[in-house]
XYZ file of C-alpha atoms in Angstrom:
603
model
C -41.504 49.258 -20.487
C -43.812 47.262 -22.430
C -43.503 45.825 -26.321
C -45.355 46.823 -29.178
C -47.618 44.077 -30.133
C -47.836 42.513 -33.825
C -43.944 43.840 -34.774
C -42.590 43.754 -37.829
C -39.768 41.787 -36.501
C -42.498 39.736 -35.865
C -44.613 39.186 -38.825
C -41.039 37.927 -40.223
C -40.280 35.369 -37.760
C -41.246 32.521 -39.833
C -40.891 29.461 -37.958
C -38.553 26.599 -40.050
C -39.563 23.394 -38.350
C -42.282 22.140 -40.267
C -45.508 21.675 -38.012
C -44.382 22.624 -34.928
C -46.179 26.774 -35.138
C -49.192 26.007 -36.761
C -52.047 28.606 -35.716
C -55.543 26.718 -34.485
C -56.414 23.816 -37.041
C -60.218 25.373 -37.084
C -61.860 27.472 -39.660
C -61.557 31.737 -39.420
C -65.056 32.983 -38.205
C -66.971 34.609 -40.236
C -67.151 38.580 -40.309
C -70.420 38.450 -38.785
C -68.285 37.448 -35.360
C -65.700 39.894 -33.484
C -63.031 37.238 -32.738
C -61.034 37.123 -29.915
C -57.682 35.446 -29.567
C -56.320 34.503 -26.403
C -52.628 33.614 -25.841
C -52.365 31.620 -22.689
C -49.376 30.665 -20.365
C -48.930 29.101 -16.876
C -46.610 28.130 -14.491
C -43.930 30.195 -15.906
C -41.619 30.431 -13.140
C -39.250 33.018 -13.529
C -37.662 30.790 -16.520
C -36.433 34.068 -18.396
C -33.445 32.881 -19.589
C -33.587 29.517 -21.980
C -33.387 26.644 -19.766
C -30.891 23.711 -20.762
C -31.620 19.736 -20.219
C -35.333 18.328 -20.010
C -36.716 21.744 -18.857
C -35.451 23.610 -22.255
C -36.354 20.753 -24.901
C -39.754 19.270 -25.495
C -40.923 16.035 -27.708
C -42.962 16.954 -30.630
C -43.296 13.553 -32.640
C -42.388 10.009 -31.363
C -39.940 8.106 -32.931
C -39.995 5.280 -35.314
C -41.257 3.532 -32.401
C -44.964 5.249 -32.068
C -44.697 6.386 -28.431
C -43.706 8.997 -26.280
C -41.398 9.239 -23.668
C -38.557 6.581 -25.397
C -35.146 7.587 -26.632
C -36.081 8.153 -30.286
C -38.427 11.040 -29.566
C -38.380 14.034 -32.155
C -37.194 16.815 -29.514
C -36.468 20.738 -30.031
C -35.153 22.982 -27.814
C -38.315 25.345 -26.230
C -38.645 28.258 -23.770
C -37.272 31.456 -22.766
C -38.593 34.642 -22.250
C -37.198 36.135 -25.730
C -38.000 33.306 -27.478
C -41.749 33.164 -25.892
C -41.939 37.308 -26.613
C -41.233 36.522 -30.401
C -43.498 33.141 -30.483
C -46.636 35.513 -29.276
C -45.801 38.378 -31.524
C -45.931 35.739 -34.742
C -48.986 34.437 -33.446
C -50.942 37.702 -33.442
C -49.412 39.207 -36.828
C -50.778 35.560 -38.004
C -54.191 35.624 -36.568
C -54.573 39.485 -37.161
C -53.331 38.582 -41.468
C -55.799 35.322 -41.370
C -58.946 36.525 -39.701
C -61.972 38.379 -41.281
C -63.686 41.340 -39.574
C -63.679 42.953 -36.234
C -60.819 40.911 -34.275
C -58.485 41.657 -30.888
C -55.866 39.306 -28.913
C -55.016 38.801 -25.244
C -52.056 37.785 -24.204
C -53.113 35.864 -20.630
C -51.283 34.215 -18.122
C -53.136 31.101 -15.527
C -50.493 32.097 -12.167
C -47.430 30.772 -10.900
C -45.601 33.422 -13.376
C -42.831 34.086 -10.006
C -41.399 32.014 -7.425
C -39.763 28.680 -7.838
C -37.351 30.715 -10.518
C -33.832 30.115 -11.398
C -30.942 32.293 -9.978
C -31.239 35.406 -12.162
C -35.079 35.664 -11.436
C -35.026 34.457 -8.069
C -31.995 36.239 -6.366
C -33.794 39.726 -7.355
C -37.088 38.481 -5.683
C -38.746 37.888 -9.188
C -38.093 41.338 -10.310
C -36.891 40.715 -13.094
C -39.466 38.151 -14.339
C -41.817 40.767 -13.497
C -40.056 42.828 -16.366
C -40.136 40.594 -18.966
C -43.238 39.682 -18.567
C -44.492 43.541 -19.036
C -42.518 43.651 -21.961
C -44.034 40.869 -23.291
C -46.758 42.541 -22.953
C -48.780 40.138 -20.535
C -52.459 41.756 -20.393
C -53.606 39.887 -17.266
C -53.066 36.889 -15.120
C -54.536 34.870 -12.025
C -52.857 34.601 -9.126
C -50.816 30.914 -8.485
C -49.825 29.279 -5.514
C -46.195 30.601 -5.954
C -47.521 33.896 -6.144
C -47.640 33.855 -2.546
C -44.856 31.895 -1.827
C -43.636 35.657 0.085
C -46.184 36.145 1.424
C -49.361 38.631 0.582
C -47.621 41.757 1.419
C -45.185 41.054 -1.709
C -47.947 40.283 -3.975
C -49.350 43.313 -2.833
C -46.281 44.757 -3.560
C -45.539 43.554 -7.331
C -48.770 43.955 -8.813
C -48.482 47.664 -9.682
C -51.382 47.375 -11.699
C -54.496 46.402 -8.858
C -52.906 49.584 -6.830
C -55.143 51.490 -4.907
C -57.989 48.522 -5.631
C -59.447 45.706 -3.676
C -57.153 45.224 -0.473
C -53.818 46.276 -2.583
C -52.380 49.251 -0.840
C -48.835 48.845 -1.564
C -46.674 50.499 -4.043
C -43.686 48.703 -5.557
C -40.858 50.190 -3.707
C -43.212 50.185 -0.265
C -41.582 48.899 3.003
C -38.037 47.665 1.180
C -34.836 49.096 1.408
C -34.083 49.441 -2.294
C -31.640 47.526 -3.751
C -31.117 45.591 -0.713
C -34.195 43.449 -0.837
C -36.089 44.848 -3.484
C -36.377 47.709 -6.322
C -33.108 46.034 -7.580
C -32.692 47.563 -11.399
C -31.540 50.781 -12.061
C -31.948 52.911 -14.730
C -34.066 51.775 -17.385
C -34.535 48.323 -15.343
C -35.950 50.124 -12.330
C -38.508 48.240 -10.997
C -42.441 49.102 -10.977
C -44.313 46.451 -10.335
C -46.157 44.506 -12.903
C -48.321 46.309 -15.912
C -50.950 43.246 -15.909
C -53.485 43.061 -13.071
C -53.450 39.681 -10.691
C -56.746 38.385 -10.687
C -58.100 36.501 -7.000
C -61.449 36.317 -7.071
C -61.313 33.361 -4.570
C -58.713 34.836 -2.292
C -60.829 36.955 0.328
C -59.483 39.314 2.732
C -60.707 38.593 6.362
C -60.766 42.361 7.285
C -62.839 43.399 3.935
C -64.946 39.715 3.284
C -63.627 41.141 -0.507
C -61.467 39.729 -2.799
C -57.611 40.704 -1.838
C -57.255 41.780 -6.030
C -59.684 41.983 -8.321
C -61.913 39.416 -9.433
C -61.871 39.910 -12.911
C -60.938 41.716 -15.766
C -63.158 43.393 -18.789
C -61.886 43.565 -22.428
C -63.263 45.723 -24.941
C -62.805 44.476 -28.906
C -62.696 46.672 -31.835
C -66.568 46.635 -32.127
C -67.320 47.260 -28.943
C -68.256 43.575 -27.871
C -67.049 42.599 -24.220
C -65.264 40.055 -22.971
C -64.410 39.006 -19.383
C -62.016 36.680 -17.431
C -61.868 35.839 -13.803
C -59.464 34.547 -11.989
C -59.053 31.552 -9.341
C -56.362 30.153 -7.540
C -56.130 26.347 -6.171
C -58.237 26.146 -2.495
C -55.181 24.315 -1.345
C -52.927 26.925 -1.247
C -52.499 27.209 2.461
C -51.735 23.743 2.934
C -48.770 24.570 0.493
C -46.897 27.794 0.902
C -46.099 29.358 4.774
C -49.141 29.791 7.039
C -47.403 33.244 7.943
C -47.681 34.704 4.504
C -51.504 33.967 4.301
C -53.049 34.791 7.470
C -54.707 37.748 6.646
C -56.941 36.182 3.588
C -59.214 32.746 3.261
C -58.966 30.731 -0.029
C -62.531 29.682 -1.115
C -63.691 27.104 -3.164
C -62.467 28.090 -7.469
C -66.032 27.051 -8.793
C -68.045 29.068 -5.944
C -66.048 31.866 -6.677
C -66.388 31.974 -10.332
C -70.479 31.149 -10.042
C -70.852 34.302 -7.618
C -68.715 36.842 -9.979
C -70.644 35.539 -13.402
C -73.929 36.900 -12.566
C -72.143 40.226 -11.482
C -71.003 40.656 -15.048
C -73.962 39.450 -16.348
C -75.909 42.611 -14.801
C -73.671 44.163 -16.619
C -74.454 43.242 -20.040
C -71.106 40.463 -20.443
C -71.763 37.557 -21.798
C -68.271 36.437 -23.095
C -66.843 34.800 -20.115
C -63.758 33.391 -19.682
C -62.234 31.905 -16.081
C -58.064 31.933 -15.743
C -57.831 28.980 -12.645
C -55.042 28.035 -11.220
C -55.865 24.140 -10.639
C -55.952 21.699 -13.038
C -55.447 17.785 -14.275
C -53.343 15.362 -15.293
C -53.220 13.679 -18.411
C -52.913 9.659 -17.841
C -52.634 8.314 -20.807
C -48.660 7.361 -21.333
C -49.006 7.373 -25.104
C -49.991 11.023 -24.833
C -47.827 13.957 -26.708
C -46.321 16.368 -24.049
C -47.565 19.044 -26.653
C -51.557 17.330 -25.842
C -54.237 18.693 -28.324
C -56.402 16.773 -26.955
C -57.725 15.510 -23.453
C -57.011 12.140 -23.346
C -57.863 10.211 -19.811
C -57.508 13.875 -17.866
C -57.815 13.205 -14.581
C -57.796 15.568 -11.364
C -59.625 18.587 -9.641
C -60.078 20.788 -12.905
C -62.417 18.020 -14.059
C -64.609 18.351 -10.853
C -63.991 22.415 -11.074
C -65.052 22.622 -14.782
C -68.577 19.671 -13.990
C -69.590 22.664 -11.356
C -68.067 25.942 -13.000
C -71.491 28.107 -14.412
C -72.577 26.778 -17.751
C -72.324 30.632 -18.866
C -68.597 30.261 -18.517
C -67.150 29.922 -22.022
C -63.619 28.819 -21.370
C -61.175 27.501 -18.772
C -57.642 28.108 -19.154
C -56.087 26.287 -16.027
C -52.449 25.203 -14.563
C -50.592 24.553 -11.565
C -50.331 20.496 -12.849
C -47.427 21.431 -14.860
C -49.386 18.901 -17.997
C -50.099 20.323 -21.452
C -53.657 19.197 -22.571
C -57.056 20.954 -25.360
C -60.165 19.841 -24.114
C -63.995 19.819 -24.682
C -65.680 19.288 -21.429
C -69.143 18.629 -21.135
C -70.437 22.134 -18.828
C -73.896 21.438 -16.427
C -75.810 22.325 -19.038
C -74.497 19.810 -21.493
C -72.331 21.708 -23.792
C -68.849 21.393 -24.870
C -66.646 23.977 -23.433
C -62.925 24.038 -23.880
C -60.312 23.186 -21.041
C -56.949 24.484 -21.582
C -53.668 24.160 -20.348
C -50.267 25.286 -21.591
C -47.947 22.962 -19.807
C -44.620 24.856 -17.517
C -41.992 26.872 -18.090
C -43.288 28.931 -20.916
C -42.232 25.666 -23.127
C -45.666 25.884 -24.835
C -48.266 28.991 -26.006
C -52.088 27.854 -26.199
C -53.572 29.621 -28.888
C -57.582 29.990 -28.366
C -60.052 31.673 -30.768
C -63.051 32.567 -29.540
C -66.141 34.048 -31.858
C -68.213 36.850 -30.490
C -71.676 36.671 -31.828
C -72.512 40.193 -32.510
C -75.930 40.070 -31.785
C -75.500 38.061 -28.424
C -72.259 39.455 -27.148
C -71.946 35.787 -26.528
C -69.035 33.555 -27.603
C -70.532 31.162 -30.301
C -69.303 27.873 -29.057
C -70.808 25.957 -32.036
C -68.632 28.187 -34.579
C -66.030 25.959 -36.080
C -63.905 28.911 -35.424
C -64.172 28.216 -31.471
C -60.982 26.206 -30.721
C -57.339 26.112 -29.087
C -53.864 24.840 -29.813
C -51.067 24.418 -27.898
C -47.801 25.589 -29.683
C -44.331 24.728 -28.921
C -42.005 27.904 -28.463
C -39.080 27.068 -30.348
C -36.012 29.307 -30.631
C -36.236 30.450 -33.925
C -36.483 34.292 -33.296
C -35.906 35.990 -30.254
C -37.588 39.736 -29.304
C -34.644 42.008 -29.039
C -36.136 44.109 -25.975
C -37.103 41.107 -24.091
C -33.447 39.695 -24.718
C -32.193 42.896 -23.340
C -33.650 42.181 -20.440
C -32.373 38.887 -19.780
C -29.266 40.460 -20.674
C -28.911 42.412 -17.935
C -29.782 40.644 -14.877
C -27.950 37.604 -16.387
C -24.753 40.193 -15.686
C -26.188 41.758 -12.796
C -26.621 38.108 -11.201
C -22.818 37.310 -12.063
C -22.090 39.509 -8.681
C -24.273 37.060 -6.502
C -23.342 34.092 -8.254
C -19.462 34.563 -7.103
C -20.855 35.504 -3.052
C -19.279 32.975 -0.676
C -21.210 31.498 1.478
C -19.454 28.898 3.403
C -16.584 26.249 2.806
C -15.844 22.845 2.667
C -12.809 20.601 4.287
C -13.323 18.423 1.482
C -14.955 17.472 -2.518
C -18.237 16.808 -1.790
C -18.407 14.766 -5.142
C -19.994 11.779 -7.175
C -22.731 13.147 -9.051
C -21.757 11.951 -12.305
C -24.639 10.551 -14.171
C -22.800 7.340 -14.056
C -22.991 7.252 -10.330
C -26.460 7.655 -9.615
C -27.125 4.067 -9.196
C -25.033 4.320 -6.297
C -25.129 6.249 -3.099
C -23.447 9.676 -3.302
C -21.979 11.533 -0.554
C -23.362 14.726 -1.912
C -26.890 13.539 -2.488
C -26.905 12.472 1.338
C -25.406 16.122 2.215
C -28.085 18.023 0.426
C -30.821 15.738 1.911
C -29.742 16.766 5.101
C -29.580 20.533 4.529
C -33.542 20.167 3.357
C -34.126 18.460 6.304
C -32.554 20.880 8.362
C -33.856 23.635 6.216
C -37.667 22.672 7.274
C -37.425 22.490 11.065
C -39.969 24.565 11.570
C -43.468 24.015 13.074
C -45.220 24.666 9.859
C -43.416 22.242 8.209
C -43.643 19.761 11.033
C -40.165 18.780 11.454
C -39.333 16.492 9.595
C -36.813 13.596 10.876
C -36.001 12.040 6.997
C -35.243 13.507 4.002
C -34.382 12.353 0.579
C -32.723 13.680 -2.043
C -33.095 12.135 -5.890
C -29.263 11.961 -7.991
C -30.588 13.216 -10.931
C -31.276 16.108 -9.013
C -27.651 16.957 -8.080
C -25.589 18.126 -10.930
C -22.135 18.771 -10.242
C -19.769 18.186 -6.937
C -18.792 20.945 -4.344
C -15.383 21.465 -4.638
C -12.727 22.114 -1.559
C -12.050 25.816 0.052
C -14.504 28.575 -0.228
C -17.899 27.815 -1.925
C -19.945 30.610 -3.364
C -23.461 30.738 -4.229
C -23.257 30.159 -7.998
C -21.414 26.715 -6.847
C -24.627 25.419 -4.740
C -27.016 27.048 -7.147
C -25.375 24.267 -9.985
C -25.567 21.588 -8.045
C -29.354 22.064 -7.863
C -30.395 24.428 -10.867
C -34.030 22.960 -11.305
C -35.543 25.629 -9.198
C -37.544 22.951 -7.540
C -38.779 23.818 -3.746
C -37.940 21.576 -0.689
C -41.564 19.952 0.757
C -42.322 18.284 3.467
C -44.926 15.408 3.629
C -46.121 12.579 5.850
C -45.493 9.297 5.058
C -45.804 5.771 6.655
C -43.222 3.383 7.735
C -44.897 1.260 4.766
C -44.440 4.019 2.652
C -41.183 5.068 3.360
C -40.211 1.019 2.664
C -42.177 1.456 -0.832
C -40.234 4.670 -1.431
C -36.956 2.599 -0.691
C -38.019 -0.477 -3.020
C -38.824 2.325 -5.702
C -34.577 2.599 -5.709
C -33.827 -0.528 -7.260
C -36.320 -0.778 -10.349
C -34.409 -3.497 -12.282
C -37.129 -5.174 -13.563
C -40.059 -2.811 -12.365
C -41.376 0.376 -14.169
C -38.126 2.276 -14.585
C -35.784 -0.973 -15.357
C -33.102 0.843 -13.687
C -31.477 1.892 -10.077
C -31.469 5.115 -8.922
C -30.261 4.961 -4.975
C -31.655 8.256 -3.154
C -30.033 10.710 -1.022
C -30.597 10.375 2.804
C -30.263 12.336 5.999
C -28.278 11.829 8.566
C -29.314 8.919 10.984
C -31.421 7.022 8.776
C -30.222 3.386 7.399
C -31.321 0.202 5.806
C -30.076 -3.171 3.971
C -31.149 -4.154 0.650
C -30.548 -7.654 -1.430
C -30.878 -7.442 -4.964
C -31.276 -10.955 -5.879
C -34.686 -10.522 -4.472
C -37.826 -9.790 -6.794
C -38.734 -6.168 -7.462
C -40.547 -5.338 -4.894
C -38.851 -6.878 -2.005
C -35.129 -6.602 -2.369
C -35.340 -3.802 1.299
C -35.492 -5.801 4.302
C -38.032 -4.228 6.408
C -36.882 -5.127 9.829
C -33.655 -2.916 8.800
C -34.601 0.273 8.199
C -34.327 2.474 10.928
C -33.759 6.005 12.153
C -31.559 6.736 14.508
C -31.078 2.898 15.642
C -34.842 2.476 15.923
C -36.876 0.076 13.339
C -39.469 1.995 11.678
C -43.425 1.066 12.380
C -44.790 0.381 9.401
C -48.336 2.181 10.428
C -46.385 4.880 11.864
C -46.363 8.330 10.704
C -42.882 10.139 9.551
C -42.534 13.654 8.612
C -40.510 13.605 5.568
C -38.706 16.054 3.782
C -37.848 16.025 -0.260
C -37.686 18.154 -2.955
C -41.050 19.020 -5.280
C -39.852 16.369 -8.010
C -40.045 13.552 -5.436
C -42.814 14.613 -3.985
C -44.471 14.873 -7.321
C -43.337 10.999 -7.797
C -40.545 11.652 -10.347
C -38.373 9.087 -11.536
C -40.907 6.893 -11.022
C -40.901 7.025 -7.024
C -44.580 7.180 -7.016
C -44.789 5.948 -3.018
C -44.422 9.864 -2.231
C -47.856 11.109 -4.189
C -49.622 8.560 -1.446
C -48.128 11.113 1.068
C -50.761 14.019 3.047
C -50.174 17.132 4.473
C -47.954 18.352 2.072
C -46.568 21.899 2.784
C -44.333 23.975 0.073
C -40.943 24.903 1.623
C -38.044 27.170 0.369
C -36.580 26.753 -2.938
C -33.820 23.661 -2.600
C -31.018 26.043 -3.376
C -32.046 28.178 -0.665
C -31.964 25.650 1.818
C -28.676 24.513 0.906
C -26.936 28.018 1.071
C -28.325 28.456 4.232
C -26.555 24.768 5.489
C -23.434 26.024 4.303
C -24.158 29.320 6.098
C -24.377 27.853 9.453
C -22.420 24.364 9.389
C -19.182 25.379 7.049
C -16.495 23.940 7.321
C -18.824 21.265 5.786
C -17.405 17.884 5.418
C -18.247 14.870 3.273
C -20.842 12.739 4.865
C -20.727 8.976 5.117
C -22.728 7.305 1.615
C -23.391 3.738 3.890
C -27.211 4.650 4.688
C -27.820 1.580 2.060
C -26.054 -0.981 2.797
C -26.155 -4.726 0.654
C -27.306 -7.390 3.466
């Protein structure tokens, strides 16, 4: 199944927020030029259905204030799979009725499009993100990190498209027992692997010394010109999915790869060159729009990747940061190229024009038609075969939801909003299912793990509990990690709690696993209200030069809510997704039973 681009249902979709769709603010190019539009997305994670909270709403103006990030931000609700399907039909019946002469658009994605998905996506192995996404009509992608969160066998295995190329010798139904633990749809919904080739040019097979999937992609426009992208994934990703699920392939370095593939299609007669990576930067500056059009302070490895990435590369469009940014990076030889990403979730579109000199086959990067936008997907339209879609494996996932799983003696409870300055009994449970969820030698054990308040949304109830019940107390999708920190650290990570007069100006007491304890005293400064000769595991003080193994979800470890100590962490490793880990508690400790919430204690 796959949508016909530039609808009419499309063309009619007229968005009714004023500013918040505008196409590219750079002049058409002239007919002299084939344009080329590129659509971009990353880090998609199986979000088909429209996420609710923070992940389904994004800030598009600051309030009276001036800044960003404050209470009185202009915010819309964003994202979806429908709603992204109608977004990028609207913008290519736009740029097809604004542009003169020859012109084509690409729909693109920059990885992470699976893994790390809600319920519906994620219960059915990504399937059906895989169909949306080919009824989007999603022309080609790069390979993320996530995309081999299973391993390369079920990469292998959903890319339809690479079959019988490169090292990709399996066929979507291959070595599963449909319906059981894979092929899930039926009928119309039957699964066939994805329409859009994965693109790995820096993923090498150790039996082959080739790429695992193709290296790149070739696009033909209406007059004939060609365009290329290749794609890269992040050199760290074996430090951050399971060693298992990568042994047969080495990750090269994303800016060797590129520079060996670019004279390859240069033989060829390409000179329109674009790179999908799957690596990119953070954007530092706090008074910075989450919608960023432009590339203020970036910060991270896409700026080293882009300074050594082949000046004869025209375009980056990167990820995996999860930060929306439009820049114009200087290339080695001097000249501004553009440096893309689209943020997460689907939540924002980057629309890129690129002009085609005729003559050159080149892109014309001094053409004030060469430019990019990020655009917001709002939820103004919605593309009725995409929505279908959703449709069904939102019912089809109604059956796993109810599955029970385990029990509990008890409520497992306090995760009211208003309660989060407190310790919870629940937050302290489902710290101790990631920790026990991660003993494993390629995690490294870990003998701590914390668990954030925010991140548990609703209490486990007495009697039977099913899998829809876990799956709401932690709907983010985020995975549990593991990471090593100090006993320093760990005492920063504690301090980071009680932000009444610090950064956050609040208190947000953490989760904890079982065995681990310390004292605080609040009419201390910020900064030194944990006593350090009191926190301990399992009766022991901790050394503050000594290294811990620590367990926590991807939001921690990212430093959300402001507990920043954890990004000092190394050897971070990628674990299960965190409802995962706490089905599987349930599945071997039920009866469960409300722990103790006196890790903390007042001194």
């Amino acid at each position: 199944m796959r949508r016909t681009r530039f609808s009419l249902a499309a063309a009619v979709a007229a968005a009714t927020t004023a500013g918040l769709l505008a196409v590219p603010t750079v002049a058409q190019a002239a007919p002299k030029d084939v344009t080329v539009q590129l659509l971009a997305m990353n880090d998609f994670h199986g979000r088909i259905t429209p996420q609710a909270g923070a992940d389904g709403s994004l800030a598009t103006a600051p309030g009276t204030d001036g800044r960003y990030g404050t209470a009185d931000d202009v915010v819309v609700p964003v994202g979806g799979a429908p709603q992204i399907a109608a977004t990028v039909e609207r913008m290519q019946s736009t740029f097809t009725d604004t542009t003169q002469g020859p012109s084509t658009s690409l729909f693109v994605g920059a990885g992470d499009l699976v893994s790390a998905s809600p319920f519906e996506s994620s219960v059915y192995k990504d399937e059906p993100a895989i169909e949306a996404l080919n009824a989007m009509g999603l022309d080609v992608s790069s390979v993320g990190n996530h995309e081999f969160d299973r391993g390369t066998e079920e990469l292998r295995r959903i890319s339809a498209a690479t079959d019988g190329t490169y090292s990709d010798d399996v066929t979507a139904c291959e070595g599963i027992t449909p319906g059981v633990d894979g092929c899930f749809g039926e009928g119309e919904h039957a699964f066939h692997g994805a329409e859009f080739p994965y693109l790995a040019a820096n993923v090498i097979s150790r039996e082959t010394g080739e790429p695992m999937l193709p290296p790149y992609q070739v696009f033909r426009t209406p007059a004939n010109q060609r365009l290329a992208v290749i794609g890269v994934v992040t050199e760290t990703t074996p430090t951050i999915v399971s060693p298992d699920g990568v042994a047969d392939v080495t990750f090269i370095d994303e800016a060797d790869a590129v520079n060996r593939w670019v004279p390859v299609l240069q033989r060829q007669g390409i000179q329109a060159i674009g790179v999908l990576v799957h690596e990119g930067g953070t954007v530092t500056d706090p008074s910075a729009a989450p919608t960023a059009n432009d590339c203020t302070a970036l910060t991270g490895p896409i700026v080293d990747v882009n300074a050594r990435t082949s000046a004869a590369v025209d375009l980056i469009v990167s990820a995996h940061s999860h930060n929306a940014y439009n820049c114009r990076l200087t290339d080695p030889s001097g000249t501004p190229r553009l440096v893309t990403q689209a943020g997460y979730y689907g939540r924002l579109i980057t629309d890129i024009r690129l002009p085609i000199d005729r003559s050159t086959g080149d892109v014309d990067r001094t053409s004030r038609a060469y430019g990019a936008t990020n655009v917001p997907v709002t939820r103004e339209a919605a593309d009725p075969e995409v929505q279908a879609i959703v449709d069904y494996w939102n019912v089809r996932a109604a059956d796993a939801r109810n599955a029970v799983v385990g029990s509990a003696t008890a409520s497992i409870g306090n995760s009211a909003s208003s309660q989060r300055g407190v310790e919870q009994p629940i937050g302290n449970l489902v710290a101790e299912a990631q920790r026990v969820a991660l003993q494993q030698a390629q995690f490294g054990n870990p003998v701590i793990a914390f668990m954030n308040p925010g991140g548990v949304r609703t209490n486990i109830e007495a009697g039977e509990v099913t899998y829809g019940e876990l799956f709401a107390v932690q709907p983010f999708g985020n995975t549990v990690n593991a990471v090593t920190l100090t006993g320093a650290q760990i005492d920063d990570v504690l301090e980071q709690q009680f932000q009444v007069g610090g950064p956050r100006n609040s208190t947000l007491v953490l989760g904890t696993s079982a065995g681990f304890g310390y004292r605080y005293d609040l009419s201390r400064p910020y900064g030194d209200r944990v006593l350090d000769d009191t926190i301990t595991l399992n009766g022991t003080v901790l050394g503050a030069t000594t290294s811990y193994r620590v367990a926590a979800n991807s939001f921690l470890t990212g430093g959300g809510d402001s507990f920043t100590a954890f990004t000092g962490g190394t050897d971070l490793v990628t674990g299960p997704v965190d409802v995962d880990a706490l089905v599987a508690y349930f599945a071997t400790s039920s009866p469960a039973s409300p722990p103790a919430a006196d890790h903390g204690r007042p001194a």
